[in-house]
Short mmCIF file of C-alpha atoms in Angstrom, two decimals:
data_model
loop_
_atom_site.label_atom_id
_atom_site.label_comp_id
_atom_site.label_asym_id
_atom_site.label_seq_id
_atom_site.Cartn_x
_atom_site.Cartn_y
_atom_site.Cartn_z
CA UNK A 75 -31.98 31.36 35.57
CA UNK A 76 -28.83 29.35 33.91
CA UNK A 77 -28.61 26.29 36.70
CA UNK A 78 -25.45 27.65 38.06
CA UNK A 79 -23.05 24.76 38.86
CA UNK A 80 -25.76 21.80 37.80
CA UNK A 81 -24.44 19.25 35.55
CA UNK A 82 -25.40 20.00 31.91
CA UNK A 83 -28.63 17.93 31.14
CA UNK A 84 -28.55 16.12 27.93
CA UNK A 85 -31.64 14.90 26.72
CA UNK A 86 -30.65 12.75 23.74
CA UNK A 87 -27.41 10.70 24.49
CA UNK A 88 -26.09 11.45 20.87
CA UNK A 89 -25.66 15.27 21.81
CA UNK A 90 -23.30 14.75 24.74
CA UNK A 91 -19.70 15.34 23.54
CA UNK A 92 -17.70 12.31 23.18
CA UNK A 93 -14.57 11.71 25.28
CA UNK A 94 -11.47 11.63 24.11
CA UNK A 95 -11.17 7.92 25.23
CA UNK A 96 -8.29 8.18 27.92
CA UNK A 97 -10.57 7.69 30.95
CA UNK A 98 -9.13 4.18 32.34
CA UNK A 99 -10.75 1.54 35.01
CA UNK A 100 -8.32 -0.82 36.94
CA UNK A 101 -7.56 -3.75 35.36
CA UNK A 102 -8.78 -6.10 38.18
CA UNK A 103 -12.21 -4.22 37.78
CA UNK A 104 -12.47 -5.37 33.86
CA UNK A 105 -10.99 -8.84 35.22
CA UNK A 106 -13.71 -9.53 37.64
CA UNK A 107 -16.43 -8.09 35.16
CA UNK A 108 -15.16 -10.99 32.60
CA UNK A 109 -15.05 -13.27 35.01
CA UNK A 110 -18.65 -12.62 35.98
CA UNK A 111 -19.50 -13.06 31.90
CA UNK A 112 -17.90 -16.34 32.13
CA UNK A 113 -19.76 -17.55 34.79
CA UNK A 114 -22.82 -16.23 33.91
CA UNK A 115 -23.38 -17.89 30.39
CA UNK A 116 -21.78 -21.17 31.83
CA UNK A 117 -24.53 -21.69 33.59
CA UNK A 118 -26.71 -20.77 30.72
CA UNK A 119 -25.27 -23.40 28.21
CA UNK A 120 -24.42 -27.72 28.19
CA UNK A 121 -21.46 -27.75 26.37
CA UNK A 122 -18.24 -25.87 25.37
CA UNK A 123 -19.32 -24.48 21.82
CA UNK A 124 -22.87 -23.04 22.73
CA UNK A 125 -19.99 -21.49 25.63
CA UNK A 126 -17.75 -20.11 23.08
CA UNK A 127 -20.35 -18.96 20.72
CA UNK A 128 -22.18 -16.86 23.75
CA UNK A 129 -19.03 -15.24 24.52
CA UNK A 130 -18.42 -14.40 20.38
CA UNK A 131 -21.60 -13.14 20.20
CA UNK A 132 -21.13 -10.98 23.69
CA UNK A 133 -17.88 -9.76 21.44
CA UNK A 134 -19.72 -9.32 18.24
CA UNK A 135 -21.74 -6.23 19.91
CA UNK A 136 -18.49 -4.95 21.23
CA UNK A 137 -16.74 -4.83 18.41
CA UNK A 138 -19.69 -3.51 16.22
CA UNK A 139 -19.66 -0.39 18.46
CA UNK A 140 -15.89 -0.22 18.94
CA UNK A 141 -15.70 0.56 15.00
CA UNK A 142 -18.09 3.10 14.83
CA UNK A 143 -16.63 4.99 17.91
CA UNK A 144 -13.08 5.02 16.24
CA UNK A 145 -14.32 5.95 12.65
CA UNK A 146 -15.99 8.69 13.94
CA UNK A 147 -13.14 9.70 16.65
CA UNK A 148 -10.24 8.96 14.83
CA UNK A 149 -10.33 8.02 11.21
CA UNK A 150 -12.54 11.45 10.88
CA UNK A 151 -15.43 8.92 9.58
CA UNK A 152 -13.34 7.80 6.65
CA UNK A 153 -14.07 4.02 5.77
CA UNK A 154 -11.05 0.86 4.93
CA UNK A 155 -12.44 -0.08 1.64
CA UNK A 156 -9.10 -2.99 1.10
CA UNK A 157 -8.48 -6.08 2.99
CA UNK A 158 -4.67 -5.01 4.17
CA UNK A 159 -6.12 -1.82 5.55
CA UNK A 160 -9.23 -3.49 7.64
CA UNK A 161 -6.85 -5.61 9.29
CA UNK A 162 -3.96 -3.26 9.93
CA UNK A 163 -6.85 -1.34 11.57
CA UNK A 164 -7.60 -3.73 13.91
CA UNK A 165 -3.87 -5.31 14.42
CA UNK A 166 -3.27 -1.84 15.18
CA UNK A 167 -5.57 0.94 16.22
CA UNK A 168 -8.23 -1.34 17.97
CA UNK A 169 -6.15 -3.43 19.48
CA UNK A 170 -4.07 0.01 20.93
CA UNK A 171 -7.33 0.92 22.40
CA UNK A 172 -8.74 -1.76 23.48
CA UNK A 173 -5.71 -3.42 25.33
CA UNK A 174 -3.41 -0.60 25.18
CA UNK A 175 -0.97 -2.48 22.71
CA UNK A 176 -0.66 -2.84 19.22
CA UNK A 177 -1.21 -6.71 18.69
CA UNK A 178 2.06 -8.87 18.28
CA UNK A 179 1.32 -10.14 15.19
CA UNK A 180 -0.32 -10.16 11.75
CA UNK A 181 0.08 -12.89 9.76
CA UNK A 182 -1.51 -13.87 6.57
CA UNK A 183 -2.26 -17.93 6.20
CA UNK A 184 0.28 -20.15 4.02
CA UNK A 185 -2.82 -22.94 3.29
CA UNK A 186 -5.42 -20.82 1.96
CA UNK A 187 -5.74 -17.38 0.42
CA UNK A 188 -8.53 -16.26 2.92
CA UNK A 189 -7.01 -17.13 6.23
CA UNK A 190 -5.11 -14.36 8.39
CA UNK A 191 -3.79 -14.81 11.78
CA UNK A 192 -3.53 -12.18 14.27
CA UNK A 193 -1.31 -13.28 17.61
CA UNK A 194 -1.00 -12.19 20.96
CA UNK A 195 1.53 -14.05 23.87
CA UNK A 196 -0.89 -13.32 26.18
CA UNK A 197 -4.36 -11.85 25.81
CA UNK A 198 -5.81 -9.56 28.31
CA UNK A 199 -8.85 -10.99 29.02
CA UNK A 200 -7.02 -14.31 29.30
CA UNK A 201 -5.12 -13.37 32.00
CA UNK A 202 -6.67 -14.16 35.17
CA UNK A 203 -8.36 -17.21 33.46
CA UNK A 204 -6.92 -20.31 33.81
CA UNK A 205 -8.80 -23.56 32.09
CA UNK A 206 -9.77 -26.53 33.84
CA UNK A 207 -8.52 -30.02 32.03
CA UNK A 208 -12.44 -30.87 31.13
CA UNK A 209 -13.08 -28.14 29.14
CA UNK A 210 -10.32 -28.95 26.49
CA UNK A 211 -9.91 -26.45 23.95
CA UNK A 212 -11.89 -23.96 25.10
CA UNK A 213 -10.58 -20.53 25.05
CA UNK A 214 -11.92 -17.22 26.51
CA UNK A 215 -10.42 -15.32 23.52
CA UNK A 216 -13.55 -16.56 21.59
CA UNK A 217 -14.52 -12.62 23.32
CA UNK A 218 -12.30 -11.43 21.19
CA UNK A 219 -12.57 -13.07 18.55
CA UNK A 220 -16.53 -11.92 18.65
CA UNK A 221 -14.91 -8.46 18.59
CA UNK A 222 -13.15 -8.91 15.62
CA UNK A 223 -16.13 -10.20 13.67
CA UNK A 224 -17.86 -7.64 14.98
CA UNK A 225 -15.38 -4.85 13.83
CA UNK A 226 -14.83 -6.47 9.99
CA UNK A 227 -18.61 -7.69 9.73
CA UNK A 228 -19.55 -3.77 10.68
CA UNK A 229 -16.63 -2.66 8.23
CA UNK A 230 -18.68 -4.84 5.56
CA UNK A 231 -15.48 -7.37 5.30
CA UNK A 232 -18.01 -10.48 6.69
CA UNK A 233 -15.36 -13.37 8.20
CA UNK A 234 -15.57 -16.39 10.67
CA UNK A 235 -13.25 -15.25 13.35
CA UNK A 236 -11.95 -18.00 16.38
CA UNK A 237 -9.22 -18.33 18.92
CA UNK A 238 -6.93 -20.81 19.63
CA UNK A 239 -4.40 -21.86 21.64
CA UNK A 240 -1.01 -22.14 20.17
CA UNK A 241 1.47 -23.93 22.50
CA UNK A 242 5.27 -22.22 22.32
CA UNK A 243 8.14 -24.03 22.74
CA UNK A 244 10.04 -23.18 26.01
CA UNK A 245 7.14 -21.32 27.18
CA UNK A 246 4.29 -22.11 30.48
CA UNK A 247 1.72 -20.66 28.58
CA UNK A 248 0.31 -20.93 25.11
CA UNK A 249 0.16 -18.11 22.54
CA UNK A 250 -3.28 -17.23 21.23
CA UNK A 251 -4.26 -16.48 17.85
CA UNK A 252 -6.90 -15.26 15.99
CA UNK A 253 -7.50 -16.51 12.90
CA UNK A 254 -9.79 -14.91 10.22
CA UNK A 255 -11.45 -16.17 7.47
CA UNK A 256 -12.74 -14.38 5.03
CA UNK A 257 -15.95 -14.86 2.73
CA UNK A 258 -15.56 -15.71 -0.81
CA UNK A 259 -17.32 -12.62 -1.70
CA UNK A 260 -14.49 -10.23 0.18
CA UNK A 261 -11.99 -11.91 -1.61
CA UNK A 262 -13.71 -11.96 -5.39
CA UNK A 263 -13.74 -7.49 -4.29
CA UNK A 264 -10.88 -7.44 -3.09
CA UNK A 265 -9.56 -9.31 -6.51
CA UNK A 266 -11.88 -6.78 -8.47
CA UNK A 267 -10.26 -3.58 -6.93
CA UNK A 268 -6.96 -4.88 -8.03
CA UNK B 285 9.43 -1.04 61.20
CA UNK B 286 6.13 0.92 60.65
CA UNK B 287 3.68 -0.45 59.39
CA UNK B 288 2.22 1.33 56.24
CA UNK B 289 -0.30 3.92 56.61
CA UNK B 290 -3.35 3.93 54.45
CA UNK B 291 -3.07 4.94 50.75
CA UNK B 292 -5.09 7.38 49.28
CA UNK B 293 -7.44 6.14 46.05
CA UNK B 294 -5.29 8.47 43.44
CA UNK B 295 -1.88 6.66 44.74
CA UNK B 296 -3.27 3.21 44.28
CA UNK B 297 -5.07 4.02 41.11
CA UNK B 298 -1.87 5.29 39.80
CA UNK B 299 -0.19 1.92 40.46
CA UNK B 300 -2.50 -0.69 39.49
CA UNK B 301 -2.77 -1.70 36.10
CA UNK B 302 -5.56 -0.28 34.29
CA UNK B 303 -7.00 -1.06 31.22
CA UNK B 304 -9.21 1.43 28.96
CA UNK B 305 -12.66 2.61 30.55
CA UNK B 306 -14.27 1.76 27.04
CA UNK B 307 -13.59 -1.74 26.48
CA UNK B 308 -15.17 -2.07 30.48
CA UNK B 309 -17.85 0.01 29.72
CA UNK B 310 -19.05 -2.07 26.25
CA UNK B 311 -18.43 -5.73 28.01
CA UNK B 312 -20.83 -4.01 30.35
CA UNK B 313 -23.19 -3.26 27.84
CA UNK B 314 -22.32 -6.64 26.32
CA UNK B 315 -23.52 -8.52 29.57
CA UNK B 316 -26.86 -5.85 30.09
CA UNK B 317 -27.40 -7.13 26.83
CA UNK B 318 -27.43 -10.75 27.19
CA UNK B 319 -29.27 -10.56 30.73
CA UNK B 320 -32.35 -8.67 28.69
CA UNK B 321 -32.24 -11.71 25.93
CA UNK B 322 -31.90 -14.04 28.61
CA UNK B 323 -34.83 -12.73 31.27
CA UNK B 324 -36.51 -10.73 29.25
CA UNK B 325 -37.97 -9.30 32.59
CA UNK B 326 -36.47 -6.31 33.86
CA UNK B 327 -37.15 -7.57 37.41
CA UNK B 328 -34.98 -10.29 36.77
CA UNK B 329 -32.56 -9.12 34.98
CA UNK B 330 -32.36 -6.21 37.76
CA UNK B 331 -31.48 -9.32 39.98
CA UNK B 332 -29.15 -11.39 38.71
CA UNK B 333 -27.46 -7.99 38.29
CA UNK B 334 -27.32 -7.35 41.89
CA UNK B 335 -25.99 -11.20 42.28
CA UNK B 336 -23.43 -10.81 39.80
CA UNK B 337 -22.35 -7.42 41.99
CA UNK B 338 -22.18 -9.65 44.87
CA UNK B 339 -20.17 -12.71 43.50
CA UNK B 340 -17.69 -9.63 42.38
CA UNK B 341 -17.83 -7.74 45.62
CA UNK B 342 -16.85 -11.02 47.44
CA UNK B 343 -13.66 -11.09 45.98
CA UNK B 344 -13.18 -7.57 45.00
CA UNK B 345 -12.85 -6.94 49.09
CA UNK B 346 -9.59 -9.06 49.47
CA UNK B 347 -8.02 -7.50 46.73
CA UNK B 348 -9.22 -4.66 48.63
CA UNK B 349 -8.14 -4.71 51.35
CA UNK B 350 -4.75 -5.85 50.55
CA UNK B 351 -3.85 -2.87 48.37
CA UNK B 352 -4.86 -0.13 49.90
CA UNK B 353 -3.59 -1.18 53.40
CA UNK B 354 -6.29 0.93 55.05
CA UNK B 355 -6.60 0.03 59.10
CA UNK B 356 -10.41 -1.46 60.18
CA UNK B 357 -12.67 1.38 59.73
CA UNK B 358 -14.13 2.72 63.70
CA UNK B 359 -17.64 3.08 62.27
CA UNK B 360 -19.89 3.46 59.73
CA UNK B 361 -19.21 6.22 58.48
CA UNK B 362 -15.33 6.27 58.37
CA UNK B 363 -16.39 2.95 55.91
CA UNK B 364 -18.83 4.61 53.86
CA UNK B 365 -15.78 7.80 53.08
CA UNK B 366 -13.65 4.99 52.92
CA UNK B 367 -15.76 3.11 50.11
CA UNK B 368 -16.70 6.46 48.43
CA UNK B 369 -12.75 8.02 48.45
CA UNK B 370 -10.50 4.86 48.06
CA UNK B 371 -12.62 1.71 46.40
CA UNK B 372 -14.57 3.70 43.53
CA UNK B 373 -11.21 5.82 43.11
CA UNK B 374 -9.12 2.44 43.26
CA UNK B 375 -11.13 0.29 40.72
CA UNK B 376 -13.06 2.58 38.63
CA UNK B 377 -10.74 5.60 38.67
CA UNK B 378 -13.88 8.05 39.68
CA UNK B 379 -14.38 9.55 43.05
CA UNK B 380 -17.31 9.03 45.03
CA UNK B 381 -18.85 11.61 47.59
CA UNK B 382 -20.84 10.65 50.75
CA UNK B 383 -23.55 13.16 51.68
CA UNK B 384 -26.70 12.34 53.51
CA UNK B 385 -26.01 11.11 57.02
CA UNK B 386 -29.27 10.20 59.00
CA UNK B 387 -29.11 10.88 62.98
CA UNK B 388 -28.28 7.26 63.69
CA UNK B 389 -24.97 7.10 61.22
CA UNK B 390 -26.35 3.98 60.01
CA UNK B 391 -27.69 5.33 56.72
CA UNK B 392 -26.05 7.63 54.20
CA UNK B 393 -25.64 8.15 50.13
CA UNK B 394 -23.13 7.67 47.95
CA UNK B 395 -23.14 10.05 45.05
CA UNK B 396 -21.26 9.05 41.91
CA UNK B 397 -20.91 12.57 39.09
CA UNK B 398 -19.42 10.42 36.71
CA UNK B 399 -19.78 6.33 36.00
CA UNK B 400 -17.97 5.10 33.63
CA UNK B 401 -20.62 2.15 33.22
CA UNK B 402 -22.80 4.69 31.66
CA UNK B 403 -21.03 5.96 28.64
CA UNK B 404 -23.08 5.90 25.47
CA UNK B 405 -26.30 4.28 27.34
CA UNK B 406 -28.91 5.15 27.05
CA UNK B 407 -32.62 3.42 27.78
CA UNK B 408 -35.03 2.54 25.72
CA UNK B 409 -38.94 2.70 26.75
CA UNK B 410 -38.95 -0.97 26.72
CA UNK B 411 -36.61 -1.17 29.64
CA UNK B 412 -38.05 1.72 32.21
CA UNK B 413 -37.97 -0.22 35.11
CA UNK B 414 -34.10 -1.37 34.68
CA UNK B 415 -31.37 -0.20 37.35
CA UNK B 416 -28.79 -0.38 34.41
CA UNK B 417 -25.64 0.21 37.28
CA UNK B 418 -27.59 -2.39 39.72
CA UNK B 419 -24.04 -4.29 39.57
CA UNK B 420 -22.56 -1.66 41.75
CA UNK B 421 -25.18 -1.95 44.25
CA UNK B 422 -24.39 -5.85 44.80
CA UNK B 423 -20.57 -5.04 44.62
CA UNK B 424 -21.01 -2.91 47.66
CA UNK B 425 -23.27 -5.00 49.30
CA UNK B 426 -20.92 -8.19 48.80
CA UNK B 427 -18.05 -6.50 50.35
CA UNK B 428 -19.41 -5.15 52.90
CA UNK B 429 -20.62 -8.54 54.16
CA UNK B 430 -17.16 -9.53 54.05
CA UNK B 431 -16.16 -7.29 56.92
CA UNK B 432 -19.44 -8.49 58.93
CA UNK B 433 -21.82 -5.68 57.51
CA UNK B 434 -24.86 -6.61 56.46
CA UNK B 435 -26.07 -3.74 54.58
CA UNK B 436 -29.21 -2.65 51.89
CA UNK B 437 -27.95 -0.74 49.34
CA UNK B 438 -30.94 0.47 46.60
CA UNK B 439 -30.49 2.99 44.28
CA UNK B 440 -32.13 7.28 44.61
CA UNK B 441 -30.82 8.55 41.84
CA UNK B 442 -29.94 7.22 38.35
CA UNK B 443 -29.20 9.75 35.87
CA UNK B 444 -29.57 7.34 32.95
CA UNK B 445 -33.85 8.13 34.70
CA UNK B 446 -33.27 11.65 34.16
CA UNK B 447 -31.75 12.53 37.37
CA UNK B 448 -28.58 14.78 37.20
CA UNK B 449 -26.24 12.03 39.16
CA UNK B 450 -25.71 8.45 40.70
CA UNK B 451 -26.95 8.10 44.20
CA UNK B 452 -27.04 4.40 46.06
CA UNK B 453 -28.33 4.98 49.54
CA UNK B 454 -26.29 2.13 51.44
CA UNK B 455 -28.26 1.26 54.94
CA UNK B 456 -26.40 -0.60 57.94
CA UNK B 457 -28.57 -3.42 58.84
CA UNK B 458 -26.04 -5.01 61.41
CA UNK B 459 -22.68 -5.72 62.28
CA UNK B 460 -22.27 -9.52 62.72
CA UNK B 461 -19.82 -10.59 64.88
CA UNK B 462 -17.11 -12.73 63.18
CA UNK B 463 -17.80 -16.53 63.88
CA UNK B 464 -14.69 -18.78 64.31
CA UNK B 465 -15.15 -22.26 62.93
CA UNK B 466 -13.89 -23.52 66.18
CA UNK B 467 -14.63 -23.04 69.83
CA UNK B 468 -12.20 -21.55 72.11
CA UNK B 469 -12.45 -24.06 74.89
CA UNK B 470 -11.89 -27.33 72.98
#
């Protein structure tokens, strides 16, 4: 007999049909789950850039996963071969569904050919994080900066990927930025493809 | 005036901020992860789950309690609805249901349908002993001590075993009396 009113059982993960990605958690839930990811690795590392690299890495997996979910959801598995389209991707369609906002910025680097710069006033998971004096530069974006290494490195455009803090002028907080740097070897294809 | 009456989870849910369930549900993966690097033993990593649900569920009561304005709960079991309807509606946007009542009223199960830690996940042989949700277990049990419960909560059912839903069986141990830091007569 059909299991009237049971749950369908899937055995194999891969066969259960994906959502359509609008379910939502409350903010303060994904706040306190950061927080707990902060806290946890601090106590797993000495000093601030085993910290940040912890957190990248924690992105890295993200943001490996994040791509394939939206090629296959929404690009209808089609693949950015060029530079300008990776990023616009992620300026744009994985920022919109990751933080619910295309990011502020894109910006490509005046000093060198392979830097780009995305900014944001105010990242999400920045928001309930404030930085004590000792810990300097450090920056919880470095999580999303992890994402967005793990998105390009995934989309085969490999790149070192940090945050900073940009102070405004006439504003409490700082802006943040990502900036992106490319490997030679995206640039000499990207040259190639004209 | 009057004071408010207690919100239901859909009205709060509706007026908190909320970010998308995936980005929550991969930095949850992201953390699993790093635990099972980290501890390699499922034991442990089962653990420092349940204290990482307890550090949240420490906090997670204020914020709690102050948004959903809901008046001190008579007994157990008006907190265990209360848990099931309003805090799982209010922070993870998915309704609970509370089934299971032994004769005492100190025991009961929560039953969660749909988790939105769980999406994509699936375990792999090497990790059959892992509660995967075990964060939810220590979230529950950290609030609860807040309000002078101390409570067990382990887990029955865990569909990412097989099972066809979420169950947490949460067990009243006590009520402890709230202790001033000061005594009345000085």
């Amino acid at each position: 007999m059909i299991g009237v009113g049971k749950i369908k059982q899937y055995s194999n993960v891969l066969d259960k049909p994906l959502s359509k990605g609008k379910q939502e958690v409350s903010l303060s839930a994904f706040a306190f789950l950061f927080s707990e990811l902060v806290q946890y690795n601090q106590t797993q590392v000495d000093n601030i850039a085993e910290l940040e690299r912890r957190l990248e890495d924690a992105g890295y997996a993200v943001g490996a996963r994040v791509l394939e979910l939206l090629c296959h959801r929404d690009k209808g598995n089609r693949r950015e071969t060029r530079l300008l389209g990776i990023l616009s991707f992620v300026h744009s369609t994985v920022w919109k569904v990751l933080f619910g906002k295309v990011a502020d910025s894109l910006e490509k680097g005046t000093e060198h050919e392979d830097e780009y710069m995305i900014s944001e006033k105010e990242l999400l998971v920045n928001r309930f994080i404030s930085i004590p004096k000792d810990m300097g530069t450090f920056n919880c974006g470095a999580f999303v900066a992890g994402i967005v290494r793990g998105v390009l490195d995934s989309a085969g455009f490999p790149a070192v990927v940090t945050a900073h803090f940009v102070p405004m002028e006439g504003q409490q907080r700082p802006r943040t930025t990502i900036l992106i740097k490319f490997a030679e070897e995206v640039l000499q294809r990207e040259a190639r493809l004209g | 005036m009057a004071p408010v009456g207690p919100r239901t989870g859909d009205a709060i849910f509706s007026n908190v901020e909320r970010v998308n369930a995936e980005l929550f549900t991969l930095t949850y993966g992201a953390i699993v992860r790093q635990l099972l690097t980290d501890l390699e033993e499922v034991e442990e990593v089962n653990k420092q789950l349940d204290q990482m649900g307890y550090n949240i569920g420490i906090r997670l009561i204020d914020e709690f309690l102050a948004k959903s304005n809901v008046s001190r709960c008579i007994d157990f079991k008006e907190t265990a609805e209360t848990i099931a309807k309003v805090g799982f509606k209010m922070f993870l946007g998915v309704t609970a249901s509370v089934t299971n009542w032994d004769a005492d009223g100190t025991c009961c199960s929560i039953v969660l349908e749909d988790n939105p830690l769980v999406d994509f996940v699936e375990l792999p042989d090497t990790c059959q002993g892992l509660y995967y949700c075990n964060i939810l277990s220590g979230v529950i049990r950290g609030a609860l001590e807040m309000v002078s419960m101390k409570t067990e909560v382990t887990w029955v059912r865990d569909m990412l075993r097989g099972d066809d839903a979420f169950e947490l069986q949460v067990k009243l141990l006590k009520q402890v009396p709230e202790e001033y830091p000061y005594k009345d007569d000085e």
